[in-house]
């Protein structure tokens, strides 16, 4: 702290730089600790595209599977029960060029119904599954 020996009550001309030095030292320590982090390299094994594989010229239309909040299934806007859904998935599994199944679940749908659809699709080895916005 700076003490004035003058008897006049004028303003003090000295600046106390101790807090400034404390702040600068803390910032220096923070920069010293965080500076080596960007230098660390993480090896990631990313999948590489196959240059010999050509995309299909005529992809099939995707299947829209809607699930409402009561658990009812709609296959391209046609109501189906769970057995009918499994039959439709079995038909798709037999195709060589499988269409994508786009699942649209209502906001209040219990996850159990979505999990049932995913388990049935896995049972038939379907891999082209997507989740679409329900548009509500």
JSON list of C-alpha atoms in Angstrom, two decimals:
[
{"chain": "A", "resi": 1, "resn": "UNK", "atom": "CA", "xyz": [0.00, 0.00, 0.00]},
{"chain": "A", "resi": 2, "resn": "UNK", "atom": "CA", "xyz": [1.16, 3.49, -0.66]},
{"chain": "A", "resi": 3, "resn": "UNK", "atom": "CA", "xyz": [1.20, 6.01, 2.14]},
{"chain": "A", "resi": 4, "resn": "UNK", "atom": "CA", "xyz": [1.45, 9.71, 1.57]},
{"chain": "A", "resi": 5, "resn": "UNK", "atom": "CA", "xyz": [3.64, 11.82, 3.82]},
{"chain": "A", "resi": 6, "resn": "UNK", "atom": "CA", "xyz": [2.28, 15.08, 2.53]},
{"chain": "A", "resi": 7, "resn": "UNK", "atom": "CA", "xyz": [-0.08, 16.98, 4.74]},
{"chain": "A", "resi": 8, "resn": "UNK", "atom": "CA", "xyz": [-2.16, 18.22, 1.85]},
{"chain": "A", "resi": 9, "resn": "UNK", "atom": "CA", "xyz": [-5.36, 16.39, 1.12]},
{"chain": "A", "resi": 10, "resn": "UNK", "atom": "CA", "xyz": [-4.84, 16.25, -2.67]},
{"chain": "A", "resi": 11, "resn": "UNK", "atom": "CA", "xyz": [-5.22, 13.17, -4.84]},
{"chain": "A", "resi": 12, "resn": "UNK", "atom": "CA", "xyz": [-2.59, 10.43, -4.66]},
{"chain": "A", "resi": 13, "resn": "UNK", "atom": "CA", "xyz": [-0.53, 10.24, -7.87]},
{"chain": "A", "resi": 14, "resn": "UNK", "atom": "CA", "xyz": [0.78, 6.67, -7.32]},
{"chain": "A", "resi": 15, "resn": "UNK", "atom": "CA", "xyz": [-1.05, 3.67, -8.79]},
{"chain": "A", "resi": 16, "resn": "UNK", "atom": "CA", "xyz": [-1.14, 0.45, -6.83]},
{"chain": "A", "resi": 17, "resn": "UNK", "atom": "CA", "xyz": [0.00, -2.15, -9.39]},
{"chain": "A", "resi": 18, "resn": "UNK", "atom": "CA", "xyz": [-0.01, -5.16, -7.05]},
{"chain": "A", "resi": 19, "resn": "UNK", "atom": "CA", "xyz": [-3.52, -6.34, -8.10]},
{"chain": "A", "resi": 20, "resn": "UNK", "atom": "CA", "xyz": [-2.57, -5.86, -11.74]},
{"chain": "A", "resi": 21, "resn": "UNK", "atom": "CA", "xyz": [0.51, -8.05, -11.30]},
{"chain": "A", "resi": 22, "resn": "UNK", "atom": "CA", "xyz": [-1.59, -10.70, -9.52]},
{"chain": "A", "resi": 23, "resn": "UNK", "atom": "CA", "xyz": [-4.06, -10.82, -12.38]},
{"chain": "A", "resi": 24, "resn": "UNK", "atom": "CA", "xyz": [-1.27, -10.99, -14.97]},
{"chain": "A", "resi": 25, "resn": "UNK", "atom": "CA", "xyz": [0.41, -13.89, -13.13]},
{"chain": "A", "resi": 26, "resn": "UNK", "atom": "CA", "xyz": [-2.86, -15.82, -12.97]},
{"chain": "A", "resi": 27, "resn": "UNK", "atom": "CA", "xyz": [-3.41, -15.28, -16.70]},
{"chain": "A", "resi": 28, "resn": "UNK", "atom": "CA", "xyz": [0.15, -16.37, -17.43]},
{"chain": "A", "resi": 29, "resn": "UNK", "atom": "CA", "xyz": [-0.36, -19.60, -15.48]},
{"chain": "A", "resi": 30, "resn": "UNK", "atom": "CA", "xyz": [-3.65, -20.28, -17.27]},
{"chain": "A", "resi": 31, "resn": "UNK", "atom": "CA", "xyz": [-2.03, -19.80, -20.68]},
{"chain": "A", "resi": 32, "resn": "UNK", "atom": "CA", "xyz": [0.92, -21.97, -19.72]},
{"chain": "A", "resi": 33, "resn": "UNK", "atom": "CA", "xyz": [-1.38, -24.79, -18.67]},
{"chain": "A", "resi": 34, "resn": "UNK", "atom": "CA", "xyz": [-3.74, -24.61, -21.65]},
{"chain": "A", "resi": 35, "resn": "UNK", "atom": "CA", "xyz": [-1.16, -23.98, -24.39]},
{"chain": "A", "resi": 36, "resn": "UNK", "atom": "CA", "xyz": [0.06, -27.61, -24.72]},
{"chain": "A", "resi": 37, "resn": "UNK", "atom": "CA", "xyz": [-3.47, -29.00, -25.13]},
{"chain": "A", "resi": 38, "resn": "UNK", "atom": "CA", "xyz": [-3.90, -28.12, -28.84]},
{"chain": "A", "resi": 39, "resn": "UNK", "atom": "CA", "xyz": [-0.55, -29.74, -29.58]},
{"chain": "A", "resi": 40, "resn": "UNK", "atom": "CA", "xyz": [-1.80, -33.19, -28.55]},
{"chain": "A", "resi": 41, "resn": "UNK", "atom": "CA", "xyz": [-2.79, -35.27, -31.56]},
{"chain": "A", "resi": 42, "resn": "UNK", "atom": "CA", "xyz": [-5.45, -37.93, -31.31]},
{"chain": "A", "resi": 43, "resn": "UNK", "atom": "CA", "xyz": [-5.31, -40.73, -33.85]},
{"chain": "A", "resi": 44, "resn": "UNK", "atom": "CA", "xyz": [-8.74, -41.48, -35.27]},
{"chain": "A", "resi": 45, "resn": "UNK", "atom": "CA", "xyz": [-9.37, -44.35, -37.65]},
{"chain": "A", "resi": 46, "resn": "UNK", "atom": "CA", "xyz": [-12.03, -42.95, -39.97]},
{"chain": "A", "resi": 47, "resn": "UNK", "atom": "CA", "xyz": [-13.75, -45.11, -42.57]},
{"chain": "A", "resi": 48, "resn": "UNK", "atom": "CA", "xyz": [-12.50, -44.52, -46.08]},
{"chain": "A", "resi": 49, "resn": "UNK", "atom": "CA", "xyz": [-14.85, -44.42, -49.08]},
{"chain": "A", "resi": 50, "resn": "UNK", "atom": "CA", "xyz": [-14.60, -47.22, -51.60]},
{"chain": "A", "resi": 51, "resn": "UNK", "atom": "CA", "xyz": [-13.70, -45.63, -54.97]},
{"chain": "A", "resi": 52, "resn": "UNK", "atom": "CA", "xyz": [-14.87, -48.71, -56.89]},
{"chain": "A", "resi": 53, "resn": "UNK", "atom": "CA", "xyz": [-18.40, -48.61, -55.50]},
{"chain": "A", "resi": 54, "resn": "UNK", "atom": "CA", "xyz": [-20.87, -46.57, -57.53]},
{"chain": "A", "resi": 55, "resn": "UNK", "atom": "CA", "xyz": [-24.06, -45.19, -55.99]},
{"chain": "A", "resi": 56, "resn": "UNK", "atom": "CA", "xyz": [-27.28, -46.83, -57.14]},
{"chain": "A", "resi": 57, "resn": "UNK", "atom": "CA", "xyz": [-28.79, -45.17, -60.16]},
{"chain": "A", "resi": 58, "resn": "UNK", "atom": "CA", "xyz": [-32.41, -45.90, -59.25]},
{"chain": "A", "resi": 59, "resn": "UNK", "atom": "CA", "xyz": [-32.76, -45.93, -55.45]},
{"chain": "A", "resi": 60, "resn": "UNK", "atom": "CA", "xyz": [-36.10, -47.23, -54.17]},
{"chain": "A", "resi": 61, "resn": "UNK", "atom": "CA", "xyz": [-38.55, -44.86, -52.54]},
{"chain": "A", "resi": 62, "resn": "UNK", "atom": "CA", "xyz": [-38.16, -44.64, -48.76]},
{"chain": "A", "resi": 63, "resn": "UNK", "atom": "CA", "xyz": [-40.80, -46.19, -46.55]},
{"chain": "A", "resi": 64, "resn": "UNK", "atom": "CA", "xyz": [-42.53, -43.81, -44.11]},
{"chain": "A", "resi": 65, "resn": "UNK", "atom": "CA", "xyz": [-43.33, -45.54, -40.85]},
{"chain": "A", "resi": 66, "resn": "UNK", "atom": "CA", "xyz": [-45.36, -43.33, -38.53]},
{"chain": "A", "resi": 67, "resn": "UNK", "atom": "CA", "xyz": [-45.95, -44.13, -34.87]},
{"chain": "A", "resi": 68, "resn": "UNK", "atom": "CA", "xyz": [-48.63, -42.16, -33.07]},
{"chain": "A", "resi": 69, "resn": "UNK", "atom": "CA", "xyz": [-48.74, -41.54, -29.33]},
{"chain": "A", "resi": 70, "resn": "UNK", "atom": "CA", "xyz": [-51.00, -44.55, -28.71]},
{"chain": "A", "resi": 71, "resn": "UNK", "atom": "CA", "xyz": [-48.49, -46.89, -30.38]},
{"chain": "A", "resi": 72, "resn": "UNK", "atom": "CA", "xyz": [-50.34, -47.46, -33.65]},
{"chain": "A", "resi": 73, "resn": "UNK", "atom": "CA", "xyz": [-48.14, -48.04, -36.71]},
{"chain": "A", "resi": 74, "resn": "UNK", "atom": "CA", "xyz": [-48.78, -46.52, -40.15]},
{"chain": "A", "resi": 75, "resn": "UNK", "atom": "CA", "xyz": [-46.85, -48.02, -43.08]},
{"chain": "A", "resi": 76, "resn": "UNK", "atom": "CA", "xyz": [-46.94, -45.34, -45.82]},
{"chain": "A", "resi": 77, "resn": "UNK", "atom": "CA", "xyz": [-50.09, -43.91, -44.19]},
{"chain": "A", "resi": 78, "resn": "UNK", "atom": "CA", "xyz": [-51.77, -47.35, -44.07]},
{"chain": "A", "resi": 79, "resn": "UNK", "atom": "CA", "xyz": [-52.53, -48.62, -40.56]},
{"chain": "A", "resi": 80, "resn": "UNK", "atom": "CA", "xyz": [-50.81, -51.92, -39.69]},
{"chain": "A", "resi": 81, "resn": "UNK", "atom": "CA", "xyz": [-50.54, -53.92, -36.50]},
{"chain": "A", "resi": 82, "resn": "UNK", "atom": "CA", "xyz": [-47.29, -55.34, -35.14]},
{"chain": "A", "resi": 83, "resn": "UNK", "atom": "CA", "xyz": [-47.62, -58.63, -37.05]},
{"chain": "A", "resi": 84, "resn": "UNK", "atom": "CA", "xyz": [-48.30, -56.73, -40.27]},
{"chain": "A", "resi": 85, "resn": "UNK", "atom": "CA", "xyz": [-45.26, -54.56, -39.56]},
{"chain": "A", "resi": 86, "resn": "UNK", "atom": "CA", "xyz": [-43.09, -57.65, -39.15]},
{"chain": "A", "resi": 87, "resn": "UNK", "atom": "CA", "xyz": [-44.45, -59.04, -42.42]},
{"chain": "A", "resi": 88, "resn": "UNK", "atom": "CA", "xyz": [-43.62, -55.79, -44.23]},
{"chain": "A", "resi": 89, "resn": "UNK", "atom": "CA", "xyz": [-40.10, -55.80, -42.75]},
{"chain": "A", "resi": 90, "resn": "UNK", "atom": "CA", "xyz": [-39.65, -59.42, -43.89]},
{"chain": "A", "resi": 91, "resn": "UNK", "atom": "CA", "xyz": [-40.63, -58.43, -47.44]},
{"chain": "A", "resi": 92, "resn": "UNK", "atom": "CA", "xyz": [-38.12, -55.58, -47.44]},
{"chain": "A", "resi": 93, "resn": "UNK", "atom": "CA", "xyz": [-35.40, -57.86, -46.07]},
{"chain": "A", "resi": 94, "resn": "UNK", "atom": "CA", "xyz": [-35.77, -60.15, -49.10]},
{"chain": "A", "resi": 95, "resn": "UNK", "atom": "CA", "xyz": [-35.10, -57.33, -51.57]},
{"chain": "A", "resi": 96, "resn": "UNK", "atom": "CA", "xyz": [-31.58, -56.84, -52.90]},
{"chain": "A", "resi": 97, "resn": "UNK", "atom": "CA", "xyz": [-31.90, -53.04, -53.02]},
{"chain": "A", "resi": 98, "resn": "UNK", "atom": "CA", "xyz": [-33.58, -52.28, -49.70]},
{"chain": "A", "resi": 99, "resn": "UNK", "atom": "CA", "xyz": [-35.40, -48.96, -49.26]},
{"chain": "A", "resi": 100, "resn": "UNK", "atom": "CA", "xyz": [-34.71, -46.74, -46.29]},
{"chain": "A", "resi": 101, "resn": "UNK", "atom": "CA", "xyz": [-37.21, -46.89, -43.44]},
{"chain": "A", "resi": 102, "resn": "UNK", "atom": "CA", "xyz": [-37.93, -43.39, -42.13]},
{"chain": "A", "resi": 103, "resn": "UNK", "atom": "CA", "xyz": [-39.43, -43.54, -38.65]},
{"chain": "A", "resi": 104, "resn": "UNK", "atom": "CA", "xyz": [-41.64, -40.61, -37.68]},
{"chain": "A", "resi": 105, "resn": "UNK", "atom": "CA", "xyz": [-42.75, -40.85, -34.06]},
{"chain": "A", "resi": 106, "resn": "UNK", "atom": "CA", "xyz": [-45.12, -38.41, -32.40]},
{"chain": "A", "resi": 107, "resn": "UNK", "atom": "CA", "xyz": [-43.77, -36.29, -29.57]},
{"chain": "A", "resi": 108, "resn": "UNK", "atom": "CA", "xyz": [-45.70, -38.11, -26.84]},
{"chain": "A", "resi": 109, "resn": "UNK", "atom": "CA", "xyz": [-44.89, -41.62, -28.15]},
{"chain": "A", "resi": 110, "resn": "UNK", "atom": "CA", "xyz": [-43.42, -43.96, -25.56]},
{"chain": "A", "resi": 111, "resn": "UNK", "atom": "CA", "xyz": [-39.92, -45.12, -26.44]},
{"chain": "A", "resi": 112, "resn": "UNK", "atom": "CA", "xyz": [-41.07, -48.73, -26.10]},
{"chain": "A", "resi": 113, "resn": "UNK", "atom": "CA", "xyz": [-42.84, -48.55, -29.48]},
{"chain": "A", "resi": 114, "resn": "UNK", "atom": "CA", "xyz": [-39.79, -47.13, -31.25]},
{"chain": "A", "resi": 115, "resn": "UNK", "atom": "CA", "xyz": [-37.57, -49.73, -29.59]},
{"chain": "A", "resi": 116, "resn": "UNK", "atom": "CA", "xyz": [-39.91, -52.48, -30.81]},
{"chain": "A", "resi": 117, "resn": "UNK", "atom": "CA", "xyz": [-39.58, -51.26, -34.40]},
{"chain": "A", "resi": 118, "resn": "UNK", "atom": "CA", "xyz": [-35.80, -51.05, -34.11]},
{"chain": "A", "resi": 119, "resn": "UNK", "atom": "CA", "xyz": [-35.59, -54.54, -32.61]},
{"chain": "A", "resi": 120, "resn": "UNK", "atom": "CA", "xyz": [-37.77, -55.97, -35.39]},
{"chain": "A", "resi": 121, "resn": "UNK", "atom": "CA", "xyz": [-35.65, -54.25, -38.04]},
{"chain": "A", "resi": 122, "resn": "UNK", "atom": "CA", "xyz": [-32.49, -55.65, -36.45]},
{"chain": "A", "resi": 123, "resn": "UNK", "atom": "CA", "xyz": [-34.05, -59.11, -36.42]},
{"chain": "A", "resi": 124, "resn": "UNK", "atom": "CA", "xyz": [-34.43, -58.92, -40.23]},
{"chain": "A", "resi": 125, "resn": "UNK", "atom": "CA", "xyz": [-30.92, -57.39, -40.68]},
{"chain": "A", "resi": 126, "resn": "UNK", "atom": "CA", "xyz": [-32.22, -54.09, -42.03]},
{"chain": "A", "resi": 127, "resn": "UNK", "atom": "CA", "xyz": [-29.58, -51.38, -41.92]},
{"chain": "A", "resi": 128, "resn": "UNK", "atom": "CA", "xyz": [-31.12, -48.41, -43.74]},
{"chain": "A", "resi": 129, "resn": "UNK", "atom": "CA", "xyz": [-33.11, -46.84, -40.91]},
{"chain": "A", "resi": 130, "resn": "UNK", "atom": "CA", "xyz": [-33.55, -43.13, -40.32]},
{"chain": "A", "resi": 131, "resn": "UNK", "atom": "CA", "xyz": [-35.50, -40.87, -38.04]},
{"chain": "A", "resi": 132, "resn": "UNK", "atom": "CA", "xyz": [-37.53, -38.11, -39.65]},
{"chain": "A", "resi": 133, "resn": "UNK", "atom": "CA", "xyz": [-39.19, -35.04, -38.19]},
{"chain": "A", "resi": 134, "resn": "UNK", "atom": "CA", "xyz": [-42.81, -35.67, -37.47]},
{"chain": "A", "resi": 135, "resn": "UNK", "atom": "CA", "xyz": [-43.74, -32.23, -38.83]},
{"chain": "A", "resi": 136, "resn": "UNK", "atom": "CA", "xyz": [-45.91, -31.14, -35.91]}
]
